[in-house]
Amino acid sequence: MSGSGGFYKYRCKYFYTHNCPNWVYVNNSPCANCCAEGREVDGGTSEITSARYSHDICVPRVEDGVVHYTLMEIVNTDESGNQWTLRYKVNQTQVPTVMTTSATPGPPVPTTSF
């Protein structure tokens, strides 16, 4: 336990195995850094190596001054992990767009009566 403030703090689950210096609030759990590095997966190796995973991303594009995001994925295409392809995650159908405007009328101008 370390520190104060009313909560117990424990060393990261990977303190001894990966020399992680971080602290957590739940005993025998990985810290955020270890989770981000993929250490939270227990057990043997998975069927697919980490280089074979596809990664989902949102790709920005601009049409007529409006930013749109397209869901795409980056997929590894060879065994060495050096060739990656960007492809659409879902079928792209042409959606009719509705024209909108951000113009608003100005403030009312007071007039004087004679």
PDB file of C-alpha atoms in Angstrom:
ATOM      1  CA  MET A   1       0.000   0.000   0.000  1.00  0.00           C
ATOM      2  CA  SER A   2       1.294   3.437  -0.811  1.00  0.00           C
ATOM      3  CA  GLY A   3       0.217   7.023  -0.360  1.00  0.00           C
ATOM      4  CA  SER A   4      -2.778   8.301   1.512  1.00  0.00           C
ATOM      5  CA  GLY A   5      -6.222   9.678   0.820  1.00  0.00           C
ATOM      6  CA  GLY A   6      -8.438   6.893   2.120  1.00  0.00           C
ATOM      7  CA  PHE A   7      -7.948   4.397  -0.720  1.00  0.00           C
ATOM      8  CA  TYR A   8      -5.589   1.450  -0.784  1.00  0.00           C
ATOM      9  CA  LYS A   9      -3.168   1.429  -3.689  1.00  0.00           C
ATOM     10  CA  TYR A  10      -1.533  -1.706  -5.001  1.00  0.00           C
ATOM     11  CA  ARG A  11       1.329  -2.328  -7.365  1.00  0.00           C
ATOM     12  CA  CYS A  12       0.450  -3.125 -10.960  1.00  0.00           C
ATOM     13  CA  LYS A  13      -0.085  -6.796 -11.769  1.00  0.00           C
ATOM     14  CA  TYR A  14       3.035  -6.668 -13.944  1.00  0.00           C
ATOM     15  CA  PHE A  15       5.294  -5.043 -11.349  1.00  0.00           C
ATOM     16  CA  TYR A  16       7.539  -8.117 -11.056  1.00  0.00           C
ATOM     17  CA  THR A  17       7.266  -9.606 -14.543  1.00  0.00           C
ATOM     18  CA  HIS A  18       7.624  -6.416 -16.619  1.00  0.00           C
ATOM     19  CA  ASN A  19       9.082  -4.015 -14.021  1.00  0.00           C
ATOM     20  CA  CYS A  20       6.025  -1.759 -14.207  1.00  0.00           C
ATOM     21  CA  PRO A  21       6.279   1.159 -11.728  1.00  0.00           C
ATOM     22  CA  ASN A  22       2.565   2.117 -11.745  1.00  0.00           C
ATOM     23  CA  TRP A  23      -0.060   1.795  -8.998  1.00  0.00           C
ATOM     24  CA  VAL A  24      -3.702   0.618  -9.206  1.00  0.00           C
ATOM     25  CA  TYR A  25      -6.718   0.675  -6.884  1.00  0.00           C
ATOM     26  CA  VAL A  26      -7.726  -2.965  -7.451  1.00  0.00           C
ATOM     27  CA  ASN A  27      -5.365  -5.672  -6.224  1.00  0.00           C
ATOM     28  CA  ASN A  28      -3.843  -7.956  -8.879  1.00  0.00           C
ATOM     29  CA  SER A  29      -5.036  -5.839 -11.810  1.00  0.00           C
ATOM     30  CA  PRO A  30      -3.007  -4.252 -14.626  1.00  0.00           C
ATOM     31  CA  CYS A  31      -2.498  -0.506 -14.874  1.00  0.00           C
ATOM     32  CA  ALA A  32      -3.652   1.542 -17.866  1.00  0.00           C
ATOM     33  CA  ASN A  33      -0.211   1.482 -19.480  1.00  0.00           C
ATOM     34  CA  CYS A  34      -0.012  -2.316 -19.311  1.00  0.00           C
ATOM     35  CA  CYS A  35      -3.539  -2.588 -20.729  1.00  0.00           C
ATOM     36  CA  ALA A  36      -2.553  -0.300 -23.602  1.00  0.00           C
ATOM     37  CA  GLU A  37       0.476  -2.483 -24.320  1.00  0.00           C
ATOM     38  CA  GLY A  38      -1.701  -5.604 -24.421  1.00  0.00           C
ATOM     39  CA  ARG A  39      -0.381  -7.255 -21.274  1.00  0.00           C
ATOM     40  CA  GLU A  40      -3.858  -7.758 -19.750  1.00  0.00           C
ATOM     41  CA  VAL A  41      -4.509 -10.763 -21.992  1.00  0.00           C
ATOM     42  CA  ASP A  42      -3.734 -13.798 -19.839  1.00  0.00           C
ATOM     43  CA  GLY A  43      -3.055 -17.294 -21.075  1.00  0.00           C
ATOM     44  CA  GLY A  44      -1.163 -18.633 -24.051  1.00  0.00           C
ATOM     45  CA  THR A  45      -0.683 -17.064 -27.412  1.00  0.00           C
ATOM     46  CA  SER A  46      -3.775 -16.354 -29.431  1.00  0.00           C
ATOM     47  CA  GLU A  47      -4.537 -17.968 -32.765  1.00  0.00           C
ATOM     48  CA  ILE A  48      -3.885 -14.720 -34.581  1.00  0.00           C
ATOM     49  CA  THR A  49      -0.683 -12.816 -33.934  1.00  0.00           C
ATOM     50  CA  SER A  50      -0.976  -9.147 -33.118  1.00  0.00           C
ATOM     51  CA  ALA A  51       0.360  -8.229 -36.567  1.00  0.00           C
ATOM     52  CA  ARG A  52      -2.621  -9.958 -38.236  1.00  0.00           C
ATOM     53  CA  TYR A  53      -5.323  -7.954 -36.464  1.00  0.00           C
ATOM     54  CA  SER A  54      -7.299  -5.344 -38.336  1.00  0.00           C
ATOM     55  CA  HIS A  55      -7.557  -1.905 -36.799  1.00  0.00           C
ATOM     56  CA  ASP A  56     -10.717   0.188 -37.125  1.00  0.00           C
ATOM     57  CA  ILE A  57     -10.244   3.894 -37.786  1.00  0.00           C
ATOM     58  CA  CYS A  58     -12.417   6.861 -38.714  1.00  0.00           C
ATOM     59  CA  VAL A  59     -11.046   8.647 -41.757  1.00  0.00           C
ATOM     60  CA  PRO A  60     -12.011  12.319 -42.082  1.00  0.00           C
ATOM     61  CA  ARG A  61     -13.018  13.755 -45.451  1.00  0.00           C
ATOM     62  CA  VAL A  62     -14.307  17.189 -46.382  1.00  0.00           C
ATOM     63  CA  GLU A  63     -17.190  17.768 -48.784  1.00  0.00           C
ATOM     64  CA  ASP A  64     -18.452  21.286 -49.442  1.00  0.00           C
ATOM     65  CA  GLY A  65     -16.812  22.585 -46.277  1.00  0.00           C
ATOM     66  CA  VAL A  66     -18.359  19.899 -44.029  1.00  0.00           C
ATOM     67  CA  VAL A  67     -16.208  17.264 -42.321  1.00  0.00           C
ATOM     68  CA  HIS A  68     -17.526  13.699 -42.648  1.00  0.00           C
ATOM     69  CA  TYR A  69     -16.013  10.602 -41.040  1.00  0.00           C
ATOM     70  CA  THR A  70     -15.872   7.245 -42.790  1.00  0.00           C
ATOM     71  CA  LEU A  71     -15.435   4.001 -40.854  1.00  0.00           C
ATOM     72  CA  MET A  72     -12.533   2.080 -42.373  1.00  0.00           C
ATOM     73  CA  GLU A  73     -10.090  -0.609 -41.275  1.00  0.00           C
ATOM     74  CA  ILE A  74      -6.393  -1.185 -41.730  1.00  0.00           C
ATOM     75  CA  VAL A  75      -5.732  -4.836 -42.602  1.00  0.00           C
ATOM     76  CA  ASN A  76      -2.411  -6.644 -42.783  1.00  0.00           C
ATOM     77  CA  THR A  77      -2.072  -8.345 -46.174  1.00  0.00           C
ATOM     78  CA  ASP A  78       1.074 -10.448 -45.719  1.00  0.00           C
ATOM     79  CA  GLU A  79       2.674 -12.676 -43.092  1.00  0.00           C
ATOM     80  CA  SER A  80       5.646 -10.394 -42.447  1.00  0.00           C
ATOM     81  CA  GLY A  81       3.436  -7.578 -41.130  1.00  0.00           C
ATOM     82  CA  ASN A  82       4.918  -5.015 -43.506  1.00  0.00           C
ATOM     83  CA  GLN A  83       2.051  -4.655 -45.997  1.00  0.00           C
ATOM     84  CA  TRP A  84      -1.154  -2.942 -44.848  1.00  0.00           C
ATOM     85  CA  THR A  85      -4.287  -2.043 -46.814  1.00  0.00           C
ATOM     86  CA  LEU A  86      -6.906   0.555 -45.989  1.00  0.00           C
ATOM     87  CA  ARG A  87     -10.419  -0.630 -46.866  1.00  0.00           C
ATOM     88  CA  TYR A  88     -14.004   0.324 -46.143  1.00  0.00           C
ATOM     89  CA  LYS A  89     -15.457  -1.300 -43.029  1.00  0.00           C
ATOM     90  CA  VAL A  90     -19.053  -1.175 -44.281  1.00  0.00           C
ATOM     91  CA  ASN A  91     -20.595  -0.968 -47.740  1.00  0.00           C
ATOM     92  CA  GLN A  92     -20.547   2.583 -49.014  1.00  0.00           C
ATOM     93  CA  THR A  93     -23.917   3.639 -50.348  1.00  0.00           C
ATOM     94  CA  GLN A  94     -24.612   7.066 -51.661  1.00  0.00           C
ATOM     95  CA  VAL A  95     -26.767   8.773 -49.067  1.00  0.00           C
ATOM     96  CA  PRO A  96     -28.695  11.790 -50.284  1.00  0.00           C
ATOM     97  CA  THR A  97     -27.451  14.873 -48.548  1.00  0.00           C
ATOM     98  CA  VAL A  98     -29.665  17.623 -47.269  1.00  0.00           C
ATOM     99  CA  MET A  99     -28.357  21.091 -47.866  1.00  0.00           C
ATOM    100  CA  THR A 100     -28.128  23.078 -44.672  1.00  0.00           C
ATOM    101  CA  THR A 101     -26.902  26.513 -43.887  1.00  0.00           C
ATOM    102  CA  SER A 102     -25.316  28.023 -40.854  1.00  0.00           C
ATOM    103  CA  ALA A 103     -26.374  31.533 -41.780  1.00  0.00           C
ATOM    104  CA  THR A 104     -28.648  33.144 -39.249  1.00  0.00           C
ATOM    105  CA  PRO A 105     -30.539  36.377 -39.595  1.00  0.00           C
ATOM    106  CA  GLY A 106     -28.988  39.391 -37.953  1.00  0.00           C
ATOM    107  CA  PRO A 107     -30.400  41.092 -34.886  1.00  0.00           C
ATOM    108  CA  PRO A 108     -33.543  43.178 -35.355  1.00  0.00           C
ATOM    109  CA  VAL A 109     -32.899  46.846 -36.004  1.00  0.00           C
ATOM    110  CA  PRO A 110     -35.085  49.208 -33.956  1.00  0.00           C
ATOM    111  CA  THR A 111     -36.846  51.813 -36.024  1.00  0.00           C
ATOM    112  CA  THR A 112     -38.178  55.170 -34.877  1.00  0.00           C
ATOM    113  CA  SER A 113     -41.634  56.367 -35.790  1.00  0.00           C
ATOM    114  CA  PHE A 114     -42.135  59.976 -36.886  1.00  0.00           C
TER     115      PHE A 114
END
